[in-house]
Coordinates of C-alpha atoms and ligand atoms in Angstrom, one line a residue:
M115 CA -9.8 -2.4 5.2
K116 CA -6.1 -1.6 6.1
F117 CA -4.5 1.7 5.0
F118 CA -1.0 2.0 4.0
V119 CA 0.6 5.1 2.9
D120 CA 2.7 5.0 -0.3
T121 CA 5.6 7.3 0.5
A122 CA 9.1 7.5 1.9
E123 CA 8.8 11.0 3.4
I124 CA 9.1 10.8 7.2
A125 CA 7.2 13.9 7.9
D126 CA 4.1 12.6 6.1
I127 CA 4.4 9.2 7.6
K128 CA 4.6 10.7 11.1
E129 CA 1.6 13.0 10.5
L130 CA -0.5 10.0 9.4
A131 CA 0.7 7.7 12.1
D132 CA -0.5 10.2 14.7
T133 CA -4.1 9.8 13.4
G134 CA -3.9 6.1 14.6
L135 CA -5.4 5.0 11.2
L136 CA -2.1 3.9 9.6
D137 CA -1.6 0.1 9.2
G138 CA 1.6 0.2 7.0
V139 CA 3.9 1.8 4.4
T140 CA 4.8 0.9 1.0
T141 CA 7.9 2.3 -0.8
N142 CA 9.4 1.6 -4.2
P143 CA 12.8 2.8 -5.7
S144 CA 11.0 5.9 -7.2
L145 CA 9.7 7.0 -3.9
I146 CA 13.1 6.4 -2.3
A147 CA 14.7 8.5 -5.1
K148 CA 12.2 11.2 -4.5
S149 CA 12.9 11.3 -0.7
G150 CA 16.6 11.9 -1.5
R151 CA 17.4 9.6 1.5
D152 CA 19.6 6.6 2.0
F153 CA 17.4 3.4 1.5
M154 CA 18.5 1.4 4.6
E155 CA 18.4 4.5 6.8
V156 CA 14.9 5.8 5.7
T157 CA 13.5 2.2 5.8
K158 CA 14.7 1.7 9.3
E159 CA 13.3 5.0 10.5
I160 CA 10.0 4.3 9.0
C161 CA 9.9 0.6 10.5
E162 CA 10.4 2.4 13.9
I163 CA 7.4 4.9 13.3
V164 CA 5.0 2.3 12.0
D165 CA 4.3 -1.2 13.6
G166 CA 2.7 -2.7 10.6
P167 CA 4.3 -4.0 7.4
V168 CA 6.8 -1.7 5.6
S169 CA 7.5 -2.6 2.0
A170 CA 11.1 -2.4 0.8
E171 CA 11.7 -3.4 -2.8
V172 CA 14.5 -5.4 -4.2
V173 CA 16.2 -4.1 -7.4
A174 CA 18.0 -7.2 -8.5
L175 CA 16.2 -9.0 -11.4
D176 CA 17.6 -12.6 -10.8
H177 CA 16.5 -15.0 -8.1
A178 CA 20.0 -15.1 -6.4
G179 CA 20.3 -11.4 -6.5
M180 CA 16.9 -10.8 -4.9
M181 CA 17.6 -13.4 -2.2
R182 CA 20.8 -11.6 -1.4
E183 CA 19.1 -8.2 -1.2
A184 CA 16.1 -9.7 0.8
E185 CA 18.7 -11.0 3.3
I186 CA 20.1 -7.6 3.7
L187 CA 16.6 -5.9 4.0
R188 CA 14.9 -8.2 6.3
K189 CA 17.5 -7.6 8.9
I190 CA 16.5 -3.9 9.1
A191 CA 13.5 -4.8 11.3
D192 CA 10.8 -7.5 12.0
N193 CA 8.1 -5.5 10.1
V194 CA 10.1 -5.1 6.9
C195 CA 8.0 -6.8 4.0
I196 CA 10.2 -7.6 1.0
K197 CA 8.8 -6.3 -2.2
V198 CA 9.5 -8.5 -5.4
P199 CA 8.3 -7.8 -9.1
L200 CA 5.9 -10.2 -10.7
T201 CA 8.4 -12.2 -12.6
V202 CA 9.5 -15.7 -12.7
D203 CA 12.5 -15.0 -10.5
G204 CA 10.2 -12.6 -8.4
L205 CA 7.8 -15.4 -7.6
K206 CA 10.5 -18.0 -7.0
T207 CA 11.9 -15.5 -4.4
C208 CA 8.4 -14.9 -3.0
K209 CA 8.0 -18.7 -2.5
A210 CA 11.5 -19.0 -0.8
L211 CA 10.9 -16.0 1.5
T212 CA 7.4 -16.8 2.5
S213 CA 8.3 -20.5 3.2
D214 CA 10.8 -19.1 5.6
G215 CA 8.2 -16.9 7.3
T216 CA 9.1 -13.5 5.7
M217 CA 6.4 -11.2 4.5
V218 CA 6.4 -10.6 0.8
N219 CA 4.4 -8.1 -1.3
V220 CA 4.5 -9.0 -5.0
T221 CA 4.3 -5.8 -6.9
L222 CA 3.6 -4.6 -10.6
C223 CA 0.6 -6.8 -11.1
F224 CA -1.5 -6.0 -14.1
S225 CA -3.7 -9.2 -14.7
A226 CA -5.7 -11.5 -12.6
N227 CA -3.7 -14.4 -13.9
Q228 CA -0.5 -12.8 -12.4
A229 CA -2.4 -12.3 -9.0
L230 CA -3.3 -16.1 -9.2
L231 CA 0.5 -16.9 -9.6
A232 CA 1.5 -14.7 -6.8
A233 CA -1.1 -16.4 -4.4
K234 CA 0.2 -19.7 -5.4
A235 CA 3.7 -18.5 -4.5
G236 CA 2.4 -17.8 -1.0
A237 CA 2.6 -14.0 -1.3
S238 CA 1.5 -12.1 1.8
F239 CA 0.3 -9.2 -0.5
I240 CA -0.4 -8.8 -4.1
S241 CA -0.1 -5.2 -5.5
P242 CA -2.4 -4.5 -8.5
F243 CA -1.6 -1.1 -9.9
I244 CA -5.1 0.6 -10.5
G245 CA -4.0 4.1 -11.8
R246 CA -1.3 2.9 -14.1
H247 CA -3.9 0.2 -15.6
D248 CA -6.3 3.1 -16.1
D249 CA -3.6 5.3 -17.7
N250 CA -3.0 2.6 -20.3
G251 CA -6.7 2.1 -21.4
F252 CA -7.6 -0.8 -19.0
D253 CA -9.9 -0.9 -16.1
G254 CA -8.0 -1.0 -12.9
I255 CA -11.1 -1.5 -10.7
Q256 CA -12.2 -4.4 -12.8
L257 CA -8.8 -5.9 -12.0
I258 CA -9.4 -5.8 -8.4
E259 CA -12.8 -7.2 -8.8
D260 CA -11.4 -10.2 -10.8
I261 CA -8.7 -10.8 -8.2
R262 CA -11.2 -10.7 -5.4
V263 CA -13.4 -13.4 -7.1
I264 CA -10.5 -15.7 -7.8
Y265 CA -8.9 -15.4 -4.2
D266 CA -12.3 -16.1 -2.7
N267 CA -13.0 -19.0 -5.0
Y268 CA -9.9 -20.8 -3.6
A269 CA -9.8 -19.2 -0.1
F270 CA -6.3 -17.8 -0.9
E271 CA -4.9 -15.9 2.2
T272 CA -2.8 -13.4 0.1
E273 CA -4.1 -9.9 0.7
I274 CA -5.3 -7.7 -2.1
L275 CA -3.2 -4.5 -1.8
A276 CA -4.8 -2.1 -4.1
A277 CA -1.9 0.3 -5.3
S278 CA -1.5 3.2 -7.6
I279 CA -4.6 4.7 -6.1
R280 CA -4.9 8.2 -7.4
H281 CA -8.1 9.6 -6.0
P282 CA -10.9 9.1 -3.3
I283 CA -13.2 7.3 -5.8
H284 CA -10.5 4.6 -6.5
L285 CA -10.5 4.0 -2.7
L286 CA -14.3 3.9 -2.5
Q287 CA -14.6 1.4 -5.4
C288 CA -11.8 -0.8 -3.8
A289 CA -13.5 -0.8 -0.4
K290 CA -16.9 -1.8 -2.0
I291 CA -15.1 -4.6 -3.8
G292 CA -13.4 -5.8 -0.6
A293 CA -9.8 -5.1 -1.3
D294 CA -7.9 -6.0 2.0
V295 CA -5.5 -3.0 1.9
A296 CA -5.2 0.2 0.1
T297 CA -1.8 2.0 -0.3
M298 CA -2.3 5.7 -1.2
P299 CA -0.3 8.8 -1.4
P300 CA -0.5 11.1 1.8
K301 CA -2.6 13.6 -0.1
V302 CA -5.3 10.9 -1.1
I303 CA -5.5 9.8 2.5
L304 CA -5.9 13.4 3.7
S305 CA -8.5 14.0 1.1
L306 CA -10.7 11.3 2.6
F307 CA -11.3 13.5 5.7
K308 CA -12.6 16.4 3.7
H309 CA -16.2 17.4 2.9
V310 CA -17.4 20.8 2.2
L311 CA -20.5 20.2 4.3
T312 CA -18.5 19.2 7.3
D313 CA -16.4 22.5 7.1
K314 CA -19.7 24.5 6.6
G315 CA -21.4 22.6 9.5
I316 CA -18.7 23.4 11.8
E317 CA -18.6 27.1 10.7
G318 CA -22.4 27.3 11.5
F319 CA -22.1 25.5 14.8
L320 CA -19.4 27.8 16.0
A321 CA -21.2 30.8 14.9
D322 CA -24.3 29.7 16.8
W323 CA -22.2 28.7 19.9
A324 CA -20.7 32.2 20.0
K325 CA -24.1 33.7 20.3
T326 CA -24.7 31.8 23.5
G327 CA -21.7 33.4 25.2
Q328 CA -20.9 30.0 26.9
S329 CA -17.8 28.0 27.2
I330 CA -17.0 24.4 27.9
Ligands
LIG598 O1 3.8 1.9 -5.0 C1 3.4 1.6 -6.2 C2 2.2 2.4 -6.8 O2 1.3 2.8 -5.7 C3 2.6 3.6 -7.6 O3 1.6 4.5 -7.9 O4 0.8 6.7 -8.9 O5 3.2 5.9 -9.4 O6 1.3 4.7 -10.3 P1 1.8 5.4 -9.2

């Protein structure tokens, strides 16, 4: 399972990249706004830190506008993955870009049928939003399960990029289903390392080690 971090904060991306466990980055217009940084500049910086796909989202709503923006964004670096919304124009853009060898992440997916359309449009990644699905009274994890079944039925190569992951249990459930990628905020990735018994165990071992009077 690949781990992407869902942020445009350079310090957080560097910290996670240093662990060697980071496979990519996803951003969106809200995360860019939160960073307070220039979109082009911060995306370039992220692409230099991480070798894997870095999603940069278009904001045009029409196909021609999306193509024009994608043209600008894909020049930033080879690992830029163009993010388009799951609309008719978004999928037209997806088809055109992937036919040309550009990575595309289709975002704002809230149904398995939408995911089927994205796969047919040749998407590199489909981003179902689990947390936002749950927030609205739907079952975000069921959505991931349904997409897994459909993609496996037809051997689609589109990778399921579970997004809007809010806590470690979401991640655990996605991993059990076989989502290809999980994109998570930095705090969720860091929380995966933690267990109270690990901390307690270290404390106990160190206390006993001190009693031996030895050093390594
Ligand atoms: O990048 C899209 C997605 O991960 C957003 O998550 O928590 O704002 O629903 P959230």
